mmCIF file of C-alpha atoms in Angstrom:
data_model
loop_
_atom_site.group_PDB
_atom_site.id
_atom_site.type_symbol
_atom_site.label_atom_id
_atom_site.label_comp_id
_atom_site.label_asym_id
_atom_site.label_seq_id
_atom_site.Cartn_x
_atom_site.Cartn_y
_atom_site.Cartn_z
ATOM 1 C CA MET A 635 -36.826 10.550 -34.387
ATOM 2 C CA ALA A 636 -34.337 9.699 -31.802
ATOM 3 C CA LYS A 637 -34.657 5.972 -30.328
ATOM 4 C CA THR A 638 -35.310 5.992 -26.544
ATOM 5 C CA ILE A 639 -33.265 4.186 -23.853
ATOM 6 C CA LEU A 640 -33.292 3.655 -20.518
ATOM 7 C CA ILE A 641 -30.375 2.843 -18.881
ATOM 8 C CA THR A 642 -29.254 1.878 -14.632
ATOM 9 C CA GLY A 643 -26.270 2.667 -12.433
ATOM 10 C CA CYS A 644 -25.092 5.127 -14.887
ATOM 11 C CA SER A 645 -23.461 7.120 -11.657
ATOM 12 C CA SER A 646 -19.829 6.019 -12.525
ATOM 13 C CA GLY A 647 -18.404 3.409 -14.621
ATOM 14 C CA ILE A 648 -19.987 1.433 -17.410
ATOM 15 C CA GLY A 649 -23.350 2.872 -17.186
ATOM 16 C CA TYR A 650 -21.740 6.191 -17.197
ATOM 17 C CA ASP A 651 -19.836 5.699 -19.807
ATOM 18 C CA ALA A 652 -22.914 4.358 -22.103
ATOM 19 C CA ALA A 653 -24.971 7.060 -21.457
ATOM 20 C CA HIS A 654 -22.362 9.830 -22.818
ATOM 21 C CA GLY A 655 -21.518 7.446 -25.103
ATOM 22 C CA LEU A 656 -25.393 6.599 -26.458
ATOM 23 C CA LYS A 657 -26.526 10.320 -26.586
ATOM 24 C CA ALA A 658 -23.568 11.050 -28.797
ATOM 25 C CA ALA A 659 -24.297 8.218 -31.029
ATOM 26 C CA GLY A 660 -28.276 10.052 -31.345
ATOM 27 C CA TRP A 661 -30.046 8.108 -29.049
ATOM 28 C CA LYS A 662 -32.257 9.338 -26.573
ATOM 29 C CA VAL A 663 -30.559 8.244 -23.550
ATOM 30 C CA LEU A 664 -32.686 8.382 -20.101
ATOM 31 C CA ALA A 665 -29.997 7.784 -17.570
ATOM 32 C CA THR A 666 -30.512 6.747 -14.068
ATOM 33 C CA CYS A 667 -29.310 6.690 -10.720
ATOM 34 C CA ARG A 668 -29.814 5.732 -7.428
ATOM 35 C CA LYS A 669 -28.823 8.865 -5.824
ATOM 36 C CA GLU A 670 -30.535 12.579 -6.301
ATOM 37 C CA GLU A 671 -26.697 13.901 -5.765
ATOM 38 C CA ASP A 672 -25.481 11.856 -9.382
ATOM 39 C CA CYS A 673 -28.621 12.928 -11.114
ATOM 40 C CA GLU A 674 -27.895 16.470 -10.889
ATOM 41 C CA ARG A 675 -24.008 16.210 -11.751
ATOM 42 C CA LEU A 676 -25.374 13.583 -14.854
ATOM 43 C CA ARG A 677 -28.178 16.522 -15.554
ATOM 44 C CA ALA A 678 -25.292 19.235 -15.484
ATOM 45 C CA GLU A 679 -23.452 17.628 -17.785
ATOM 46 C CA GLY A 680 -26.379 17.455 -20.395
ATOM 47 C CA LEU A 681 -28.187 14.426 -19.569
ATOM 48 C CA THR A 682 -31.751 13.478 -19.200
ATOM 49 C CA SER A 683 -31.510 11.891 -15.298
ATOM 50 C CA PHE A 684 -33.485 10.943 -12.999
ATOM 51 C CA GLN A 685 -33.379 8.763 -10.082
ATOM 52 C CA LEU A 686 -34.483 4.492 -9.815
ATOM 53 C CA ASP A 687 -33.167 2.226 -6.923
ATOM 54 C CA VAL A 688 -33.699 -1.306 -8.335
ATOM 55 C CA ALA A 689 -33.508 -2.314 -4.978
ATOM 56 C CA ASP A 690 -36.385 -0.395 -4.156
ATOM 57 C CA PRO A 691 -39.794 -1.690 -5.444
ATOM 58 C CA GLU A 692 -41.318 2.082 -5.478
ATOM 59 C CA SER A 693 -38.387 3.573 -6.889
ATOM 60 C CA ILE A 694 -38.600 0.815 -9.885
ATOM 61 C CA ASP A 695 -42.433 2.013 -10.025
ATOM 62 C CA ALA A 696 -41.573 5.902 -10.186
ATOM 63 C CA GLY A 697 -39.087 5.561 -12.385
ATOM 64 C CA PHE A 698 -40.278 3.574 -15.069
ATOM 65 C CA ASN A 699 -43.259 5.630 -15.117
ATOM 66 C CA GLU A 700 -40.659 8.451 -15.488
ATOM 67 C CA ALA A 701 -39.341 7.002 -18.209
ATOM 68 C CA LEU A 702 -41.897 6.516 -20.328
ATOM 69 C CA ALA A 703 -43.630 10.351 -19.795
ATOM 70 C CA ARG A 704 -39.603 10.460 -21.016
ATOM 71 C CA GLY A 705 -39.971 8.312 -24.150
ATOM 72 C CA ARG A 706 -43.931 9.751 -24.614
ATOM 73 C CA GLY A 707 -44.773 6.078 -24.034
ATOM 74 C CA ARG A 708 -42.287 4.562 -26.248
ATOM 75 C CA LEU A 709 -39.042 2.485 -25.134
ATOM 76 C CA ASP A 710 -37.268 0.996 -27.959
ATOM 77 C CA ALA A 711 -34.394 0.020 -25.799
ATOM 78 C CA LEU A 712 -33.436 -1.247 -21.861
ATOM 79 C CA TYR A 713 -29.996 -1.297 -20.759
ATOM 80 C CA ASN A 714 -30.283 -3.150 -17.079
ATOM 81 C CA ASN A 715 -26.444 -2.477 -16.250
ATOM 82 C CA ALA A 716 -26.963 -1.645 -12.163
ATOM 83 C CA ALA A 717 -25.161 -4.562 -10.243
ATOM 84 C CA PHE A 718 -22.782 -4.582 -7.120
ATOM 85 C CA ALA A 719 -20.408 -7.001 -5.673
ATOM 86 C CA CYS A 720 -19.946 -8.139 -2.018
ATOM 87 C CA PRO A 721 -16.674 -9.895 -1.718
ATOM 88 C CA GLY A 722 -15.617 -12.553 0.982
ATOM 89 C CA ALA A 723 -15.525 -16.255 1.353
ATOM 90 C CA ALA A 724 -18.693 -18.248 0.588
ATOM 91 C CA GLU A 725 -18.951 -19.358 3.716
ATOM 92 C CA ASP A 726 -18.605 -16.406 5.144
ATOM 93 C CA ILE A 727 -21.364 -14.149 3.306
ATOM 94 C CA PRO A 728 -24.739 -14.210 5.435
ATOM 95 C CA THR A 729 -27.735 -14.729 4.023
ATOM 96 C CA GLY A 730 -28.657 -11.271 4.703
ATOM 97 C CA ALA A 731 -25.710 -10.295 2.098
ATOM 98 C CA LEU A 732 -26.985 -12.231 -0.635
ATOM 99 C CA ARG A 733 -30.534 -11.472 -0.309
ATOM 100 C CA GLU A 734 -29.285 -7.464 -0.443
ATOM 101 C CA ILE A 735 -27.125 -8.582 -3.591
ATOM 102 C CA PHE A 736 -29.940 -10.724 -5.529
ATOM 103 C CA GLU A 737 -32.125 -7.762 -4.939
ATOM 104 C CA THR A 738 -29.945 -5.587 -6.917
ATOM 105 C CA ASN A 739 -28.386 -7.902 -9.385
ATOM 106 C CA LEU A 740 -31.449 -9.804 -10.212
ATOM 107 C CA PHE A 741 -34.906 -9.217 -8.665
ATOM 108 C CA GLY A 742 -34.807 -5.570 -9.469
ATOM 109 C CA LEU A 743 -33.405 -5.709 -13.021
ATOM 110 C CA HIS A 744 -36.307 -8.783 -14.260
ATOM 111 C CA ASP A 745 -38.848 -6.169 -12.437
ATOM 112 C CA LEU A 746 -37.642 -3.543 -15.180
ATOM 113 C CA THR A 747 -36.972 -6.448 -17.663
ATOM 114 C CA ASN A 748 -40.846 -7.636 -17.440
ATOM 115 C CA ARG A 749 -42.277 -3.688 -17.385
ATOM 116 C CA ALA A 750 -39.936 -2.903 -20.782
ATOM 117 C CA ILE A 751 -41.380 -6.057 -22.168
ATOM 118 C CA LYS A 752 -45.174 -5.261 -21.601
ATOM 119 C CA VAL A 753 -44.387 -1.622 -23.452
ATOM 120 C CA MET A 754 -42.777 -3.154 -25.996
ATOM 121 C CA ARG A 755 -44.554 -5.716 -27.080
ATOM 122 C CA ALA A 756 -47.203 -2.929 -27.743
ATOM 123 C CA GLN A 757 -45.061 -1.415 -30.541
ATOM 124 C CA GLY A 758 -44.983 -2.594 -34.044
ATOM 125 C CA ASP A 759 -46.995 -5.332 -35.668
ATOM 126 C CA ASN A 760 -45.238 -8.015 -33.894
ATOM 127 C CA GLY A 761 -43.541 -6.158 -30.778
ATOM 128 C CA GLU A 762 -40.712 -4.071 -30.966
ATOM 129 C CA GLY A 763 -37.539 -3.673 -28.704
ATOM 130 C CA ARG A 764 -34.139 -4.778 -27.637
ATOM 131 C CA ILE A 765 -32.880 -5.373 -23.918
ATOM 132 C CA ILE A 766 -29.635 -5.889 -23.210
ATOM 133 C CA GLN A 767 -28.079 -7.110 -19.622
ATOM 134 C CA CYS A 768 -24.673 -6.759 -18.537
ATOM 135 C CA SER A 769 -23.574 -9.997 -17.140
ATOM 136 C CA SER A 770 -19.848 -10.614 -16.841
ATOM 137 C CA VAL A 771 -16.885 -13.329 -17.286
ATOM 138 C CA LEU A 772 -18.237 -14.197 -13.833
ATOM 139 C CA GLY A 773 -21.464 -15.139 -15.349
ATOM 140 C CA MET A 774 -19.579 -18.161 -16.767
ATOM 141 C CA VAL A 775 -17.287 -19.454 -14.325
ATOM 142 C CA GLY A 776 -16.898 -19.449 -10.237
ATOM 143 C CA TYR A 777 -13.958 -17.349 -8.796
ATOM 144 C CA ARG A 778 -12.441 -17.278 -5.430
ATOM 145 C CA TRP A 779 -13.680 -14.533 -2.824
ATOM 146 C CA ARG A 780 -16.458 -13.573 -5.601
ATOM 147 C CA GLY A 781 -19.319 -15.992 -4.885
ATOM 148 C CA ALA A 782 -22.339 -13.986 -3.764
ATOM 149 C CA TYR A 783 -21.480 -12.011 -7.602
ATOM 150 C CA VAL A 784 -20.994 -15.072 -9.370
ATOM 151 C CA ALA A 785 -24.289 -16.611 -8.391
ATOM 152 C CA THR A 786 -26.694 -13.410 -9.514
ATOM 153 C CA LYS A 787 -24.419 -13.612 -12.636
ATOM 154 C CA PHE A 788 -25.079 -17.053 -13.210
ATOM 155 C CA ALA A 789 -28.395 -16.490 -12.442
ATOM 156 C CA LEU A 790 -28.758 -13.596 -14.625
ATOM 157 C CA GLU A 791 -27.697 -15.822 -17.652
ATOM 158 C CA GLY A 792 -29.855 -18.255 -17.044
ATOM 159 C CA LEU A 793 -33.123 -16.000 -16.757
ATOM 160 C CA THR A 794 -32.042 -14.174 -19.723
ATOM 161 C CA ASP A 795 -31.221 -17.288 -22.094
ATOM 162 C CA VAL A 796 -34.894 -18.618 -21.131
ATOM 163 C CA LEU A 797 -36.253 -15.151 -22.066
ATOM 164 C CA ARG A 798 -34.738 -15.077 -25.178
ATOM 165 C CA LEU A 799 -35.951 -18.231 -26.142
ATOM 166 C CA GLU A 800 -39.575 -17.399 -24.905
ATOM 167 C CA MET A 801 -39.285 -14.041 -26.981
ATOM 168 C CA ARG A 802 -38.109 -15.456 -30.241
ATOM 169 C CA ASP A 803 -42.134 -15.272 -31.343
ATOM 170 C CA THR A 804 -41.458 -11.569 -31.400
ATOM 171 C CA ASP A 805 -39.566 -8.817 -32.411
ATOM 172 C CA ILE A 806 -37.923 -7.996 -29.195
ATOM 173 C CA LYS A 807 -34.081 -9.038 -29.068
ATOM 174 C CA ILE A 808 -32.372 -10.405 -25.729
ATOM 175 C CA VAL A 809 -29.120 -9.625 -25.462
ATOM 176 C CA LEU A 810 -26.114 -10.726 -22.792
ATOM 177 C CA ILE A 811 -23.080 -8.538 -22.629
ATOM 178 C CA GLU A 812 -19.966 -10.724 -20.689
ATOM 179 C CA PRO A 813 -17.560 -7.466 -19.259
ATOM 180 C CA GLY A 814 -14.323 -8.808 -17.753
ATOM 181 C CA PRO A 815 -11.957 -6.274 -16.580
ATOM 182 C CA ILE A 816 -12.977 -2.768 -16.921
ATOM 183 C CA THR A 817 -12.030 0.590 -15.746
ATOM 184 C CA SER A 818 -14.421 1.919 -13.025
ATOM 185 C CA LYS A 819 -15.736 2.408 -9.247
ATOM 186 C CA PHE A 820 -16.657 -1.246 -8.978
ATOM 187 C CA ARG A 821 -14.104 -2.399 -6.029
ATOM 188 C CA LYS A 822 -14.098 0.827 -4.232
ATOM 189 C CA ASN A 823 -18.124 0.072 -4.055
ATOM 190 C CA ALA A 824 -17.542 -3.448 -2.753
ATOM 191 C CA ILE A 825 -15.598 -2.519 -0.172
ATOM 192 C CA THR A 826 -18.432 -1.033 1.440
ATOM 193 C CA HIS A 827 -20.907 -4.136 0.809
ATOM 194 C CA PHE A 828 -17.538 -6.060 2.486
ATOM 195 C CA GLU A 829 -17.189 -3.816 5.498
ATOM 196 C CA LYS A 830 -21.023 -4.118 5.778
ATOM 197 C CA TRP A 831 -21.443 -7.827 6.141
ATOM 198 C CA VAL A 832 -18.251 -9.998 5.915
ATOM 199 C CA ASP A 833 -16.408 -10.668 9.778
ATOM 200 C CA TRP A 834 -13.409 -11.699 8.178
ATOM 201 C CA GLU A 835 -11.299 -11.063 11.437
ATOM 202 C CA ASN A 836 -13.647 -14.370 13.203
ATOM 203 C CA SER A 837 -12.849 -16.155 9.748
ATOM 204 C CA ALA A 838 -11.291 -19.562 9.741
ATOM 205 C CA ARG A 839 -10.254 -18.481 6.577
ATOM 206 C CA ARG A 840 -8.875 -15.536 8.238
ATOM 207 C CA GLN A 841 -4.948 -15.706 7.354
ATOM 208 C CA GLN A 842 -6.148 -16.102 3.644
ATOM 209 C CA TYR A 843 -7.897 -12.776 3.953
ATOM 210 C CA GLU A 844 -5.274 -11.274 5.232
ATOM 211 C CA ASP A 845 -3.114 -12.603 2.261
ATOM 212 C CA ASP A 846 -4.875 -12.271 -0.529
ATOM 213 C CA LEU A 847 -8.438 -10.530 -0.534
ATOM 214 C CA LEU A 848 -7.672 -7.228 1.554
ATOM 215 C CA ASN A 849 -4.267 -6.951 -0.575
ATOM 216 C CA GLN A 850 -7.070 -6.794 -3.554
ATOM 217 C CA LEU A 851 -9.167 -4.605 -2.228
ATOM 218 C CA TYR A 852 -7.159 -1.793 -0.281
ATOM 219 C CA LYS A 853 -4.040 -1.893 -1.535
ATOM 220 C CA SER A 854 -3.790 1.212 -4.536
ATOM 221 C CA ARG A 855 -3.208 -0.888 -8.168
ATOM 222 C CA GLY A 856 -2.951 0.117 -11.267
ATOM 223 C CA PRO A 857 -5.187 -1.251 -14.131
ATOM 224 C CA ALA A 858 -5.661 -4.590 -13.985
ATOM 225 C CA LYS A 859 -4.404 -7.343 -16.437
ATOM 226 C CA PHE A 860 -5.983 -6.878 -19.990
ATOM 227 C CA GLU A 861 -8.352 -4.101 -18.173
ATOM 228 C CA LEU A 862 -10.327 -2.039 -20.875
ATOM 229 C CA PRO A 863 -11.743 1.493 -20.790
ATOM 230 C CA ALA A 864 -15.468 1.379 -20.129
ATOM 231 C CA SER A 865 -15.622 2.920 -23.926
ATOM 232 C CA ALA A 866 -15.171 -0.409 -24.697
ATOM 233 C CA VAL A 867 -18.290 -1.925 -23.454
ATOM 234 C CA THR A 868 -20.144 1.296 -25.116
ATOM 235 C CA LYS A 869 -19.105 0.062 -28.749
ATOM 236 C CA VAL A 870 -20.180 -3.222 -27.782
ATOM 237 C CA ILE A 871 -23.328 -2.066 -26.601
ATOM 238 C CA LEU A 872 -23.736 0.291 -29.601
ATOM 239 C CA LYS A 873 -23.582 -3.011 -31.675
ATOM 240 C CA ALA A 874 -26.083 -5.099 -30.336
ATOM 241 C CA LEU A 875 -28.445 -2.527 -30.635
ATOM 242 C CA ASP A 876 -27.706 -1.393 -34.113
ATOM 243 C CA ALA A 877 -27.283 -4.835 -35.389
ATOM 244 C CA PRO A 878 -30.415 -6.362 -37.109
ATOM 245 C CA ASN A 879 -30.271 -9.844 -35.788
ATOM 246 C CA PRO A 880 -27.729 -9.206 -32.669
ATOM 247 C CA LYS A 881 -25.556 -12.199 -31.057
ATOM 248 C CA PRO A 882 -26.948 -13.875 -28.000
ATOM 249 C CA ARG A 883 -24.130 -13.328 -25.878
ATOM 250 C CA TYR A 884 -21.320 -10.488 -26.797
ATOM 251 C CA ALA A 885 -17.616 -11.659 -24.996
ATOM 252 C CA ILE A 886 -15.752 -8.523 -24.044
ATOM 253 C CA THR A 887 -12.138 -8.287 -23.013
ATOM 254 C CA VAL A 888 -9.360 -11.132 -23.218
ATOM 255 C CA PRO A 889 -10.294 -12.656 -20.165
ATOM 256 C CA THR A 890 -13.618 -13.401 -20.846
ATOM 257 C CA HIS A 891 -12.786 -14.717 -24.364
ATOM 258 C CA LEU A 892 -10.397 -17.268 -22.616
ATOM 259 C CA MET A 893 -12.885 -18.230 -20.002
ATOM 260 C CA GLU A 894 -15.800 -18.701 -22.785
ATOM 261 C CA VAL A 895 -12.945 -21.134 -24.534
ATOM 262 C CA ALA A 896 -11.826 -22.330 -21.667
ATOM 263 C CA ARG A 897 -15.194 -24.297 -20.179
ATOM 264 C CA ARG A 898 -16.058 -25.807 -23.410
ATOM 265 C CA ILE A 899 -12.965 -27.649 -23.851
ATOM 266 C CA LEU A 900 -11.440 -28.108 -20.029
ATOM 267 C CA PRO A 901 -12.373 -30.815 -18.174
ATOM 268 C CA GLY A 902 -14.086 -30.139 -14.963
ATOM 269 C CA ARG A 903 -10.948 -30.576 -12.665
ATOM 270 C CA ALA A 904 -8.877 -29.102 -15.012
ATOM 271 C CA LEU A 905 -10.850 -25.620 -15.170
ATOM 272 C CA ASP A 906 -11.075 -25.600 -11.344
ATOM 273 C CA TRP A 907 -7.416 -25.855 -11.111
ATOM 274 C CA VAL A 908 -6.676 -22.888 -13.682
ATOM 275 C CA LEU A 909 -9.557 -21.099 -11.610
ATOM 276 C CA ALA A 910 -7.686 -21.631 -8.476
ATOM 277 C CA LYS A 911 -4.674 -20.219 -9.369
ATOM 278 C CA GLY A 912 -6.390 -16.811 -10.164
#
């Protein structure tokens, strides 16, 4: 019998590729999206898809119950992928924007994780299942203009590290994956939140916005340096799912591997200099 995995944020990018890739690898994939029109598109492509908005507790409840019904009460794996960014200088990010991004990138994820653990504890003699959290290279190091997103990923890394330690007495494995630049609609989606929350025109850093961040967001660019396709992440997810004893974290892309080393060996001021150069 095929194993069942629940994936959030499948409308595009990493989640979309993971849904198709894991289905092709023999998994029973429950691919969730925030919008019904995206679910309809995925169903037309042959996937099992239904709504689950991780920022909405009622949607989480309904979506998770739907997942259990589809899996006949069993859930072998959860891949927490849904997330977004709200770029801008930290001093220009309103508290409301932080609350909104944490609701999706951490609080909803935590809710789903706890629900999954309760189900997985009832599977096997010592609990059985796998939970994969999608972090980022920005869960390792800070980066200018990305303070809100960095804050959520640092929080996710810390929470996941503790959860992994606490679950050592079970057969429920907790894994972090840490992508760097991946081909997706992430930048396009970030613009929506930037325009909603950041009053850059009245910022003390207005000139820096004009010289730097606005170009990053709005100027048409090709792939970023070292950018990989979303399939590179899917390949690592499969490795983390199939390994009898998966690693605590999997770094993906050259920048992530470099930052993994840099934060271990560089003094704080030297690391700040490297990151400030961007």
